[in-house]
C-alpha cells in the first residue's frame, strides 16, 4: 500500500515536470520518468516475476521521491540561464575532423581485437564472449589504455551522427554507419551492456534535438529495441539464459533475469540501509577522485579509499551487487548528502540542456547526450563522482 502511495506521488511530480519544463527530454523529466518507472516495476514484479523480492520501506520510498524533487529544484534554478543563438552561427563539424576521429579508432581497433583474443586464449573457456567476460569481470585481465578508445569511439559516432542528421547526404550517412559498426565492435568486446545504453541515449537525444520528425512512437520503439538487445546479450553471455533451453524456458528465464537486472538495485539499497552499521563520514566512495589528487600532492589519506568500487553481492533474496545512485553517497555522509548532490546535478544537466537546445552546438549536444547516461543509470549505480 505504501508503495502505491509513493507511486501516485511520483506520477503527480512527473506530470508537473512535463508542464513546468515543457520538453519530454528535459533532464528533470527524464530523471522523474526513470524513478517513477523504477518504483512502478518494483511493485509490479513483486506481485509477478519476483514474489520474494525485499520490499521497500517508507523511508527509502521517501528518499527516492525527495531525490526526484531535488533534481527538479536544481533544474528549475537553471531555467533563467538561457542563451539565444542565431541560426547562421551554428557550428558544423568538418568532414576532415570526422575522418580523423574515425581513422584513430579504426587504427587502434586491430590491437584491441588482438588483446581480446589473447584474453580469451588465457581463459581456456571455449565460448569466446563468455571467456572474455569472465576474465574481464572476475579475472585479472584488462584492456589497458585501449579501453579509453571505447568512449572515444562513442564520441566519434556521436559526431558523425549529428552531422548526418543535419545534412543527410550519402557521404555523411556512410561515415556514420562505419563509425557505428566500429563502435559496436569496441562495445561488444568490452562485454558490458551499459555502453549500448550510452549509444542509444546519444542517438535518441541527438535525433530529439536536431530532427523535427522525432516522435514518442519512435522513442517507444527504441526502448523495446534496447530491451531486446539486453536479453539477446544475456543469451550470448549465458547470463541466466542459455541457447540450448527450450523456447518456454527461455522466455521465463529471460523475463525473470530482466526483472532481476532492472529492479534488484532498489531492494539492495534497502538491504544496505537496514544492515550498514554506521555512516563513514569520510567520502571514500563518492569523492575518490579528490582523494587521488590529494595522494599525488602528498597528503596523508585513509588507506581504504583505494578499495574496489565493485561492491559485494547481497541476496534480496536474488543475488545482486548494484545499489542505485544513492549507495555511495549514503555510505559516505548519510541521507542528506545525495539530496544536495542531486540539486547540483539537476542544475548542471538543465543548464547543458538549455544551451544545447538553444544553440544546436554539436559539442553541447554531445555533452548533453552523454549526460543523459548517468540519469538513466541512476536507478542502478552512481555514474557521477564515484567514477569521476
CSV table of C-alpha atoms in Angstrom, one decimal:
chain,number,residue,atom,x,y,z
A,1,UNK,CA,0.0,0.0,0.0
A,2,UNK,CA,2.8,2.4,0.9
A,3,UNK,CA,4.4,1.7,-2.5
A,4,UNK,CA,1.3,2.6,-4.3
A,5,UNK,CA,1.0,5.9,-2.4
A,6,UNK,CA,4.5,6.9,-3.4
A,7,UNK,CA,4.0,5.7,-7.0
A,8,UNK,CA,1.0,8.1,-7.2
A,9,UNK,CA,3.1,11.0,-5.8
A,10,UNK,CA,5.8,10.3,-8.3
A,11,UNK,CA,3.3,10.3,-11.2
A,12,UNK,CA,2.0,13.7,-10.0
A,13,UNK,CA,5.6,15.0,-9.9
A,14,UNK,CA,6.2,13.7,-13.4
A,15,UNK,CA,3.1,15.3,-14.7
A,16,UNK,CA,4.1,18.6,-13.0
A,17,UNK,CA,7.6,18.5,-14.5
A,18,UNK,CA,6.2,17.9,-18.0
A,19,UNK,CA,4.2,21.1,-17.7
A,20,UNK,CA,7.0,23.1,-16.0
A,21,UNK,CA,9.9,22.1,-18.2
A,22,UNK,CA,7.8,21.6,-21.4
A,23,UNK,CA,10.1,19.1,-23.1
A,24,UNK,CA,10.0,15.3,-22.6
A,25,UNK,CA,13.8,15.2,-22.9
A,26,UNK,CA,14.3,17.8,-20.3
A,27,UNK,CA,16.7,16.2,-17.7
A,28,UNK,CA,14.3,16.7,-14.8
A,29,UNK,CA,11.5,15.0,-16.7
A,30,UNK,CA,13.8,12.1,-17.7
A,31,UNK,CA,15.1,11.6,-14.2
A,32,UNK,CA,11.5,11.6,-12.9
A,33,UNK,CA,10.4,9.1,-15.6
A,34,UNK,CA,13.3,6.8,-14.7
A,35,UNK,CA,12.4,6.7,-10.9
A,36,UNK,CA,8.7,6.6,-11.5
A,37,UNK,CA,9.2,3.6,-13.8
A,38,UNK,CA,11.5,2.0,-11.3
A,39,UNK,CA,9.0,2.2,-8.5
A,40,UNK,CA,6.2,1.0,-10.7
A,41,UNK,CA,8.2,-2.0,-11.9
A,42,UNK,CA,9.4,-2.9,-8.4
A,43,UNK,CA,5.7,-3.0,-7.2
A,44,UNK,CA,4.6,-4.9,-10.4
A,45,UNK,CA,7.4,-7.5,-10.2
A,46,UNK,CA,6.9,-8.1,-6.5
A,47,UNK,CA,3.4,-9.5,-7.4
A,48,UNK,CA,4.5,-11.4,-10.5
A,49,UNK,CA,8.1,-12.4,-11.6
A,50,UNK,CA,9.9,-11.7,-8.3
A,51,UNK,CA,7.4,-12.5,-5.5
A,52,UNK,CA,10.2,-12.9,-2.9
A,53,UNK,CA,11.9,-9.6,-3.6
A,54,UNK,CA,12.7,-7.5,-0.5
A,55,UNK,CA,10.1,-4.7,-0.1
A,56,UNK,CA,11.0,-1.1,0.2
A,57,UNK,CA,10.4,0.8,3.4
A,58,UNK,CA,8.6,4.2,3.6
A,59,UNK,CA,11.9,5.9,4.4
A,60,UNK,CA,13.5,4.6,1.2
A,61,UNK,CA,10.5,5.5,-0.9
A,62,UNK,CA,10.6,8.9,0.7
A,63,UNK,CA,14.3,9.3,-0.2
A,64,UNK,CA,13.7,8.3,-3.8
A,65,UNK,CA,10.8,10.8,-4.1
A,66,UNK,CA,12.7,13.7,-2.4
A,67,UNK,CA,15.6,12.9,-4.8
A,68,UNK,CA,13.3,13.5,-7.8
A,69,UNK,CA,12.2,16.8,-6.2
A,70,UNK,CA,15.8,17.8,-5.5
A,71,UNK,CA,16.9,17.1,-9.1
A,72,UNK,CA,13.9,19.2,-10.3
A,73,UNK,CA,14.8,22.0,-8.0
A,74,UNK,CA,18.3,22.2,-9.4
A,75,UNK,CA,16.9,22.1,-12.9
A,76,UNK,CA,14.4,24.9,-12.1
A,77,UNK,CA,17.3,27.1,-10.7
A,78,UNK,CA,19.0,26.8,-14.1
A,79,UNK,CA,16.0,27.9,-16.1
A,80,UNK,CA,16.8,31.7,-16.3
A,81,UNK,CA,20.1,30.8,-17.9
A,82,UNK,CA,19.1,30.7,-21.5
A,83,UNK,CA,21.3,31.6,-24.5
A,84,UNK,CA,19.8,32.6,-27.9
A,85,UNK,CA,21.9,31.9,-30.9
A,86,UNK,CA,21.4,33.0,-34.5
A,87,UNK,CA,20.9,30.1,-36.9
A,88,UNK,CA,23.8,31.2,-39.0
A,89,UNK,CA,26.2,30.9,-36.0
A,90,UNK,CA,25.5,27.2,-35.6
A,91,UNK,CA,28.9,25.5,-36.0
A,92,UNK,CA,29.4,22.3,-38.1
A,93,UNK,CA,31.9,19.5,-37.6
A,94,UNK,CA,34.2,19.4,-40.6
A,95,UNK,CA,34.5,16.2,-42.7
A,96,UNK,CA,38.2,16.2,-42.2
A,97,UNK,CA,37.8,16.1,-38.3
A,98,UNK,CA,35.2,13.3,-38.5
A,99,UNK,CA,37.5,11.3,-40.8
A,100,UNK,CA,40.5,11.9,-38.5
A,101,UNK,CA,38.5,10.6,-35.5
A,102,UNK,CA,37.3,7.6,-37.4
A,103,UNK,CA,40.8,6.8,-38.6
A,104,UNK,CA,42.1,7.0,-34.9
A,105,UNK,CA,39.5,4.5,-33.6
A,106,UNK,CA,40.0,2.3,-36.7
A,107,UNK,CA,43.8,2.3,-36.3
A,108,UNK,CA,43.6,1.0,-32.7
A,109,UNK,CA,40.8,-1.5,-33.4
A,110,UNK,CA,43.0,-4.4,-34.6
A,111,UNK,CA,45.2,-4.1,-31.5
A,112,UNK,CA,42.1,-4.0,-29.3
A,113,UNK,CA,40.7,-7.2,-31.0
A,114,UNK,CA,44.0,-9.0,-30.7
A,115,UNK,CA,44.0,-8.1,-27.0
A,116,UNK,CA,40.5,-9.6,-26.7
A,117,UNK,CA,41.7,-12.8,-28.4
A,118,UNK,CA,44.7,-13.1,-26.1
A,119,UNK,CA,42.4,-12.7,-23.0
A,120,UNK,CA,40.1,-15.5,-24.3
A,121,UNK,CA,43.0,-17.8,-25.0
A,122,UNK,CA,44.3,-17.3,-21.5
A,123,UNK,CA,40.9,-18.0,-20.0
A,124,UNK,CA,40.8,-21.5,-21.6
A,125,UNK,CA,37.0,-21.2,-21.9
A,126,UNK,CA,35.5,-22.4,-25.2
A,127,UNK,CA,32.8,-19.8,-25.6
A,128,UNK,CA,34.6,-16.7,-26.8
A,129,UNK,CA,32.3,-14.0,-25.3
A,130,UNK,CA,31.8,-15.9,-22.1
A,131,UNK,CA,35.5,-16.4,-21.6
A,132,UNK,CA,36.2,-12.7,-22.4
A,133,UNK,CA,33.5,-11.6,-19.9
A,134,UNK,CA,34.7,-13.9,-17.2
A,135,UNK,CA,38.3,-12.7,-17.4
A,136,UNK,CA,37.4,-9.0,-17.6
A,137,UNK,CA,35.0,-9.2,-14.7
A,138,UNK,CA,36.4,-11.9,-12.4
A,139,UNK,CA,40.0,-12.4,-13.5
A,140,UNK,CA,43.0,-10.1,-13.8
A,141,UNK,CA,42.5,-9.2,-17.5
A,142,UNK,CA,42.4,-5.6,-18.6
A,143,UNK,CA,42.5,-3.8,-21.9
A,144,UNK,CA,44.9,-1.2,-20.5
A,145,UNK,CA,44.9,2.0,-22.4
A,146,UNK,CA,42.9,0.5,-25.2
A,147,UNK,CA,39.7,0.8,-23.2
A,148,UNK,CA,39.8,4.6,-23.5
A,149,UNK,CA,39.1,4.1,-27.2
A,150,UNK,CA,35.7,2.7,-26.3
A,151,UNK,CA,34.4,6.1,-25.2
A,152,UNK,CA,36.3,7.8,-28.0
A,153,UNK,CA,34.5,5.6,-30.5
A,154,UNK,CA,31.2,6.5,-29.0
A,155,UNK,CA,32.1,10.2,-29.3
A,156,UNK,CA,33.2,9.6,-32.8
A,157,UNK,CA,29.9,8.0,-33.6
A,158,UNK,CA,28.0,11.0,-32.0
A,159,UNK,CA,30.0,13.5,-34.0
A,160,UNK,CA,29.2,11.7,-37.3
A,161,UNK,CA,25.6,11.1,-36.3
A,162,UNK,CA,25.0,14.8,-35.6
A,163,UNK,CA,26.3,15.9,-39.0
A,164,UNK,CA,24.3,13.1,-40.8
A,165,UNK,CA,21.1,14.3,-39.1
A,166,UNK,CA,21.8,17.9,-40.1
A,167,UNK,CA,22.9,17.1,-43.6
A,168,UNK,CA,21.8,13.5,-44.5
A,169,UNK,CA,23.8,13.1,-47.7
A,170,UNK,CA,25.4,9.8,-48.8
A,171,UNK,CA,28.9,10.6,-47.5
A,172,UNK,CA,27.7,11.7,-44.1
A,173,UNK,CA,25.4,8.6,-43.7
A,174,UNK,CA,28.2,6.3,-44.9
A,175,UNK,CA,30.7,7.7,-42.4
A,176,UNK,CA,28.1,7.4,-39.6
A,177,UNK,CA,27.4,3.7,-40.4
A,178,UNK,CA,31.1,2.9,-40.4
A,179,UNK,CA,31.5,4.8,-37.1
A,180,UNK,CA,28.6,2.9,-35.6
A,181,UNK,CA,29.9,-0.5,-36.7
A,182,UNK,CA,33.4,0.3,-35.3
A,183,UNK,CA,31.8,1.4,-32.0
A,184,UNK,CA,29.8,-1.8,-31.7
A,185,UNK,CA,32.9,-3.9,-32.1
A,186,UNK,CA,34.6,-2.0,-29.2
A,187,UNK,CA,31.4,-2.3,-27.1
A,188,UNK,CA,30.7,-5.9,-27.8
A,189,UNK,CA,34.3,-6.9,-26.9
A,190,UNK,CA,34.1,-5.0,-23.7
A,191,UNK,CA,31.2,-7.4,-22.8
A,192,UNK,CA,29.2,-4.8,-20.8
A,193,UNK,CA,25.7,-3.8,-21.9
A,194,UNK,CA,25.7,-0.4,-20.4
A,195,UNK,CA,27.7,1.1,-23.3
A,196,UNK,CA,24.9,0.0,-25.6
A,197,UNK,CA,22.6,2.2,-23.5
A,198,UNK,CA,25.1,5.1,-23.9
A,199,UNK,CA,25.0,4.7,-27.7
A,200,UNK,CA,21.2,4.5,-27.6
A,201,UNK,CA,20.9,7.6,-25.4
A,202,UNK,CA,23.2,9.7,-27.6
A,203,UNK,CA,21.2,8.6,-30.7
A,204,UNK,CA,17.8,9.4,-29.2
A,205,UNK,CA,18.9,12.8,-27.7
A,206,UNK,CA,20.6,13.9,-30.9
A,207,UNK,CA,17.6,13.0,-33.0
A,208,UNK,CA,15.3,14.8,-30.5
A,209,UNK,CA,17.3,18.0,-30.6
A,210,UNK,CA,18.0,18.1,-34.4
A,211,UNK,CA,15.2,16.3,-36.1
A,212,UNK,CA,11.7,17.8,-36.5
A,213,UNK,CA,10.1,14.3,-37.0
A,214,UNK,CA,11.1,12.7,-33.7
A,215,UNK,CA,8.1,11.1,-32.0
A,216,UNK,CA,7.1,9.3,-28.9
A,217,UNK,CA,6.3,6.3,-31.0
A,218,UNK,CA,9.9,6.2,-32.2
A,219,UNK,CA,11.1,6.6,-28.6
A,220,UNK,CA,9.0,3.6,-27.6
A,221,UNK,CA,10.4,1.5,-30.4
A,222,UNK,CA,14.0,2.3,-29.3
A,223,UNK,CA,13.2,1.4,-25.7
A,224,UNK,CA,11.8,-2.0,-26.9
A,225,UNK,CA,14.9,-2.4,-29.0
A,226,UNK,CA,17.1,-1.7,-26.0
A,227,UNK,CA,15.3,-4.4,-24.0
A,228,UNK,CA,15.7,-6.8,-26.9
A,229,UNK,CA,19.5,-6.2,-27.1
A,230,UNK,CA,19.7,-6.6,-23.3
A,231,UNK,CA,18.0,-10.1,-23.5
A,232,UNK,CA,20.0,-11.2,-26.5
A,233,UNK,CA,23.3,-10.4,-24.9
A,234,UNK,CA,22.2,-12.3,-21.8
A,235,UNK,CA,21.8,-15.3,-24.1
A,236,UNK,CA,25.3,-14.9,-25.7
A,237,UNK,CA,26.9,-14.4,-22.3
A,238,UNK,CA,24.9,-17.3,-20.6
A,239,UNK,CA,23.7,-14.8,-18.1
A,240,UNK,CA,20.8,-16.7,-16.7
A,241,UNK,CA,19.6,-17.9,-20.1
A,242,UNK,CA,21.1,-20.5,-22.4
A,243,UNK,CA,20.9,-21.2,-26.1
A,244,UNK,CA,20.1,-24.9,-25.6
A,245,UNK,CA,17.0,-24.0,-23.5
A,246,UNK,CA,13.5,-24.6,-24.9
A,247,UNK,CA,11.6,-21.5,-26.0
A,248,UNK,CA,9.3,-21.7,-23.0
A,249,UNK,CA,12.2,-22.0,-20.6
A,250,UNK,CA,14.0,-19.2,-22.4
A,251,UNK,CA,11.0,-16.8,-22.2
A,252,UNK,CA,10.5,-17.5,-18.5
A,253,UNK,CA,14.2,-17.3,-17.7
A,254,UNK,CA,14.9,-14.2,-19.7
A,255,UNK,CA,11.8,-12.4,-18.2
A,256,UNK,CA,12.9,-13.2,-14.7
A,257,UNK,CA,16.5,-12.3,-15.4
A,258,UNK,CA,15.5,-8.9,-17.0
A,259,UNK,CA,13.3,-8.2,-13.9
A,260,UNK,CA,16.1,-9.0,-11.6
A,261,UNK,CA,18.5,-6.8,-13.5
A,262,UNK,CA,16.1,-3.9,-13.7
A,263,UNK,CA,14.8,-3.9,-10.1
A,264,UNK,CA,17.1,-5.6,-7.6
A,265,UNK,CA,19.1,-2.5,-7.1
A,266,UNK,CA,16.3,-0.8,-5.2
A,267,UNK,CA,15.9,-3.8,-2.8
A,268,UNK,CA,19.7,-4.0,-2.5
A,269,UNK,CA,19.8,-0.3,-1.3
A,270,UNK,CA,17.0,-1.1,1.1
A,271,UNK,CA,19.2,-4.0,2.4
A,272,UNK,CA,22.2,-1.7,2.7
A,273,UNK,CA,20.2,0.9,4.7
A,274,UNK,CA,19.0,-1.8,7.1
A,275,UNK,CA,22.3,-3.5,7.6
A,276,UNK,CA,25.0,-0.8,7.4
A,277,UNK,CA,26.4,-0.4,10.9
A,278,UNK,CA,27.4,3.3,10.6
A,279,UNK,CA,28.0,6.0,8.0
A,280,UNK,CA,31.6,6.5,7.1
A,281,UNK,CA,31.8,10.3,7.1
A,282,UNK,CA,35.0,10.2,5.0
A,283,UNK,CA,33.9,10.5,1.4
A,284,UNK,CA,36.0,7.5,0.2
A,285,UNK,CA,33.2,6.2,-2.0
A,286,UNK,CA,31.9,9.3,-3.7
A,287,UNK,CA,34.9,11.6,-3.5
A,288,UNK,CA,37.5,9.1,-4.7
A,289,UNK,CA,38.7,11.4,-7.4
A,290,UNK,CA,39.7,14.1,-5.0
A,291,UNK,CA,41.4,11.6,-2.7
A,292,UNK,CA,43.6,10.6,-5.7
A,293,UNK,CA,44.6,14.2,-6.3
A,294,UNK,CA,45.3,14.5,-2.6
A,295,UNK,CA,47.6,11.4,-2.7
A,296,UNK,CA,49.5,12.9,-5.6
A,297,UNK,CA,50.0,16.1,-3.6
A,298,UNK,CA,51.4,14.2,-0.7
A,299,UNK,CA,48.6,14.3,1.8
A,300,UNK,CA,48.1,11.6,4.4
A,301,UNK,CA,44.9,9.7,3.4
A,302,UNK,CA,42.9,6.8,4.8
A,303,UNK,CA,44.1,3.6,3.2
A,304,UNK,CA,40.6,2.3,2.4
A,305,UNK,CA,40.0,5.0,-0.3
A,306,UNK,CA,41.6,2.7,-2.8
A,307,UNK,CA,39.2,-0.2,-2.2
A,308,UNK,CA,37.4,-1.5,-5.3
A,309,UNK,CA,34.3,0.4,-6.4
A,310,UNK,CA,32.6,-3.0,-7.1
A,311,UNK,CA,30.5,-3.9,-4.1
A,312,UNK,CA,30.0,-7.3,-2.6
A,313,UNK,CA,27.0,-9.3,-3.7
A,314,UNK,CA,24.0,-9.4,-1.4
A,315,UNK,CA,20.9,-11.6,-1.5
A,316,UNK,CA,17.5,-9.9,-1.5
A,317,UNK,CA,16.9,-12.8,-1.9
A,318,UNK,CA,18.1,-12.8,-5.5
A,319,UNK,CA,21.8,-12.1,-6.0
A,320,UNK,CA,23.0,-8.6,-7.0
A,321,UNK,CA,25.8,-6.1,-6.4
A,322,UNK,CA,24.2,-2.9,-7.7
A,323,UNK,CA,22.7,-0.5,-5.2
A,324,UNK,CA,21.3,2.6,-7.1
A,325,UNK,CA,22.8,6.0,-7.4
A,326,UNK,CA,22.2,6.7,-3.7
A,327,UNK,CA,24.5,4.0,-2.3
A,328,UNK,CA,28.0,5.6,-2.3
A,329,UNK,CA,26.6,9.0,-1.1
A,330,UNK,CA,24.6,7.4,1.7
A,331,UNK,CA,27.6,5.3,2.8
A,332,UNK,CA,29.8,8.5,2.9
A,333,UNK,CA,27.5,11.0,4.7
A,334,UNK,CA,24.0,9.7,5.1
A,335,UNK,CA,20.7,10.6,3.6
A,336,UNK,CA,21.1,14.4,3.2
A,337,UNK,CA,24.3,14.2,1.1
A,338,UNK,CA,22.8,12.6,-2.1
A,339,UNK,CA,19.9,15.1,-2.0
A,340,UNK,CA,22.3,18.0,-2.0
A,341,UNK,CA,24.3,16.4,-4.8
A,342,UNK,CA,21.1,15.9,-6.9
A,343,UNK,CA,20.3,19.6,-6.7
A,344,UNK,CA,23.8,20.3,-8.1
A,345,UNK,CA,23.4,17.6,-10.8
A,346,UNK,CA,20.0,18.8,-11.8
A,347,UNK,CA,21.3,22.3,-12.2
A,348,UNK,CA,24.2,21.1,-14.4
A,349,UNK,CA,22.0,18.9,-16.5
A,350,UNK,CA,19.4,21.6,-17.1
A,351,UNK,CA,22.0,24.2,-18.0
A,352,UNK,CA,23.6,21.9,-20.5
A,353,UNK,CA,20.2,21.0,-22.0
A,354,UNK,CA,19.1,24.7,-22.3
A,355,UNK,CA,22.4,25.6,-24.1
A,356,UNK,CA,22.2,22.6,-26.4
A,357,UNK,CA,18.6,23.2,-27.3
A,358,UNK,CA,19.2,27.0,-27.9
A,359,UNK,CA,22.5,26.8,-29.7
A,360,UNK,CA,22.3,23.4,-31.5
A,361,UNK,CA,26.1,23.4,-30.9
A,362,UNK,CA,27.4,19.9,-31.7
A,363,UNK,CA,29.7,20.0,-28.7
A,364,UNK,CA,26.9,20.8,-26.3
A,365,UNK,CA,24.6,18.2,-27.9
A,366,UNK,CA,27.2,15.5,-27.3
A,367,UNK,CA,27.8,16.7,-23.7
A,368,UNK,CA,24.1,16.7,-23.1
A,369,UNK,CA,23.6,13.3,-24.7
A,370,UNK,CA,26.4,11.7,-22.7
A,371,UNK,CA,25.0,13.4,-19.5
A,372,UNK,CA,21.7,11.6,-20.1
A,373,UNK,CA,23.5,8.3,-19.5
A,374,UNK,CA,24.1,8.8,-15.7
A,375,UNK,CA,20.4,9.8,-15.4
A,376,UNK,CA,19.2,6.6,-16.9
A,377,UNK,CA,21.8,4.6,-15.0
A,378,UNK,CA,20.9,6.3,-11.7
A,379,UNK,CA,18.5,3.5,-10.8
A,380,UNK,CA,21.4,1.0,-11.0
A,381,UNK,CA,24.5,2.8,-9.8
A,382,UNK,CA,26.2,6.2,-9.5
A,383,UNK,CA,28.0,7.4,-12.6
A,384,UNK,CA,28.9,10.8,-11.3
A,385,UNK,CA,31.5,11.3,-8.5
A,386,UNK,CA,32.2,7.6,-8.0
A,387,UNK,CA,33.7,7.1,-11.4
A,388,UNK,CA,34.9,10.7,-11.9
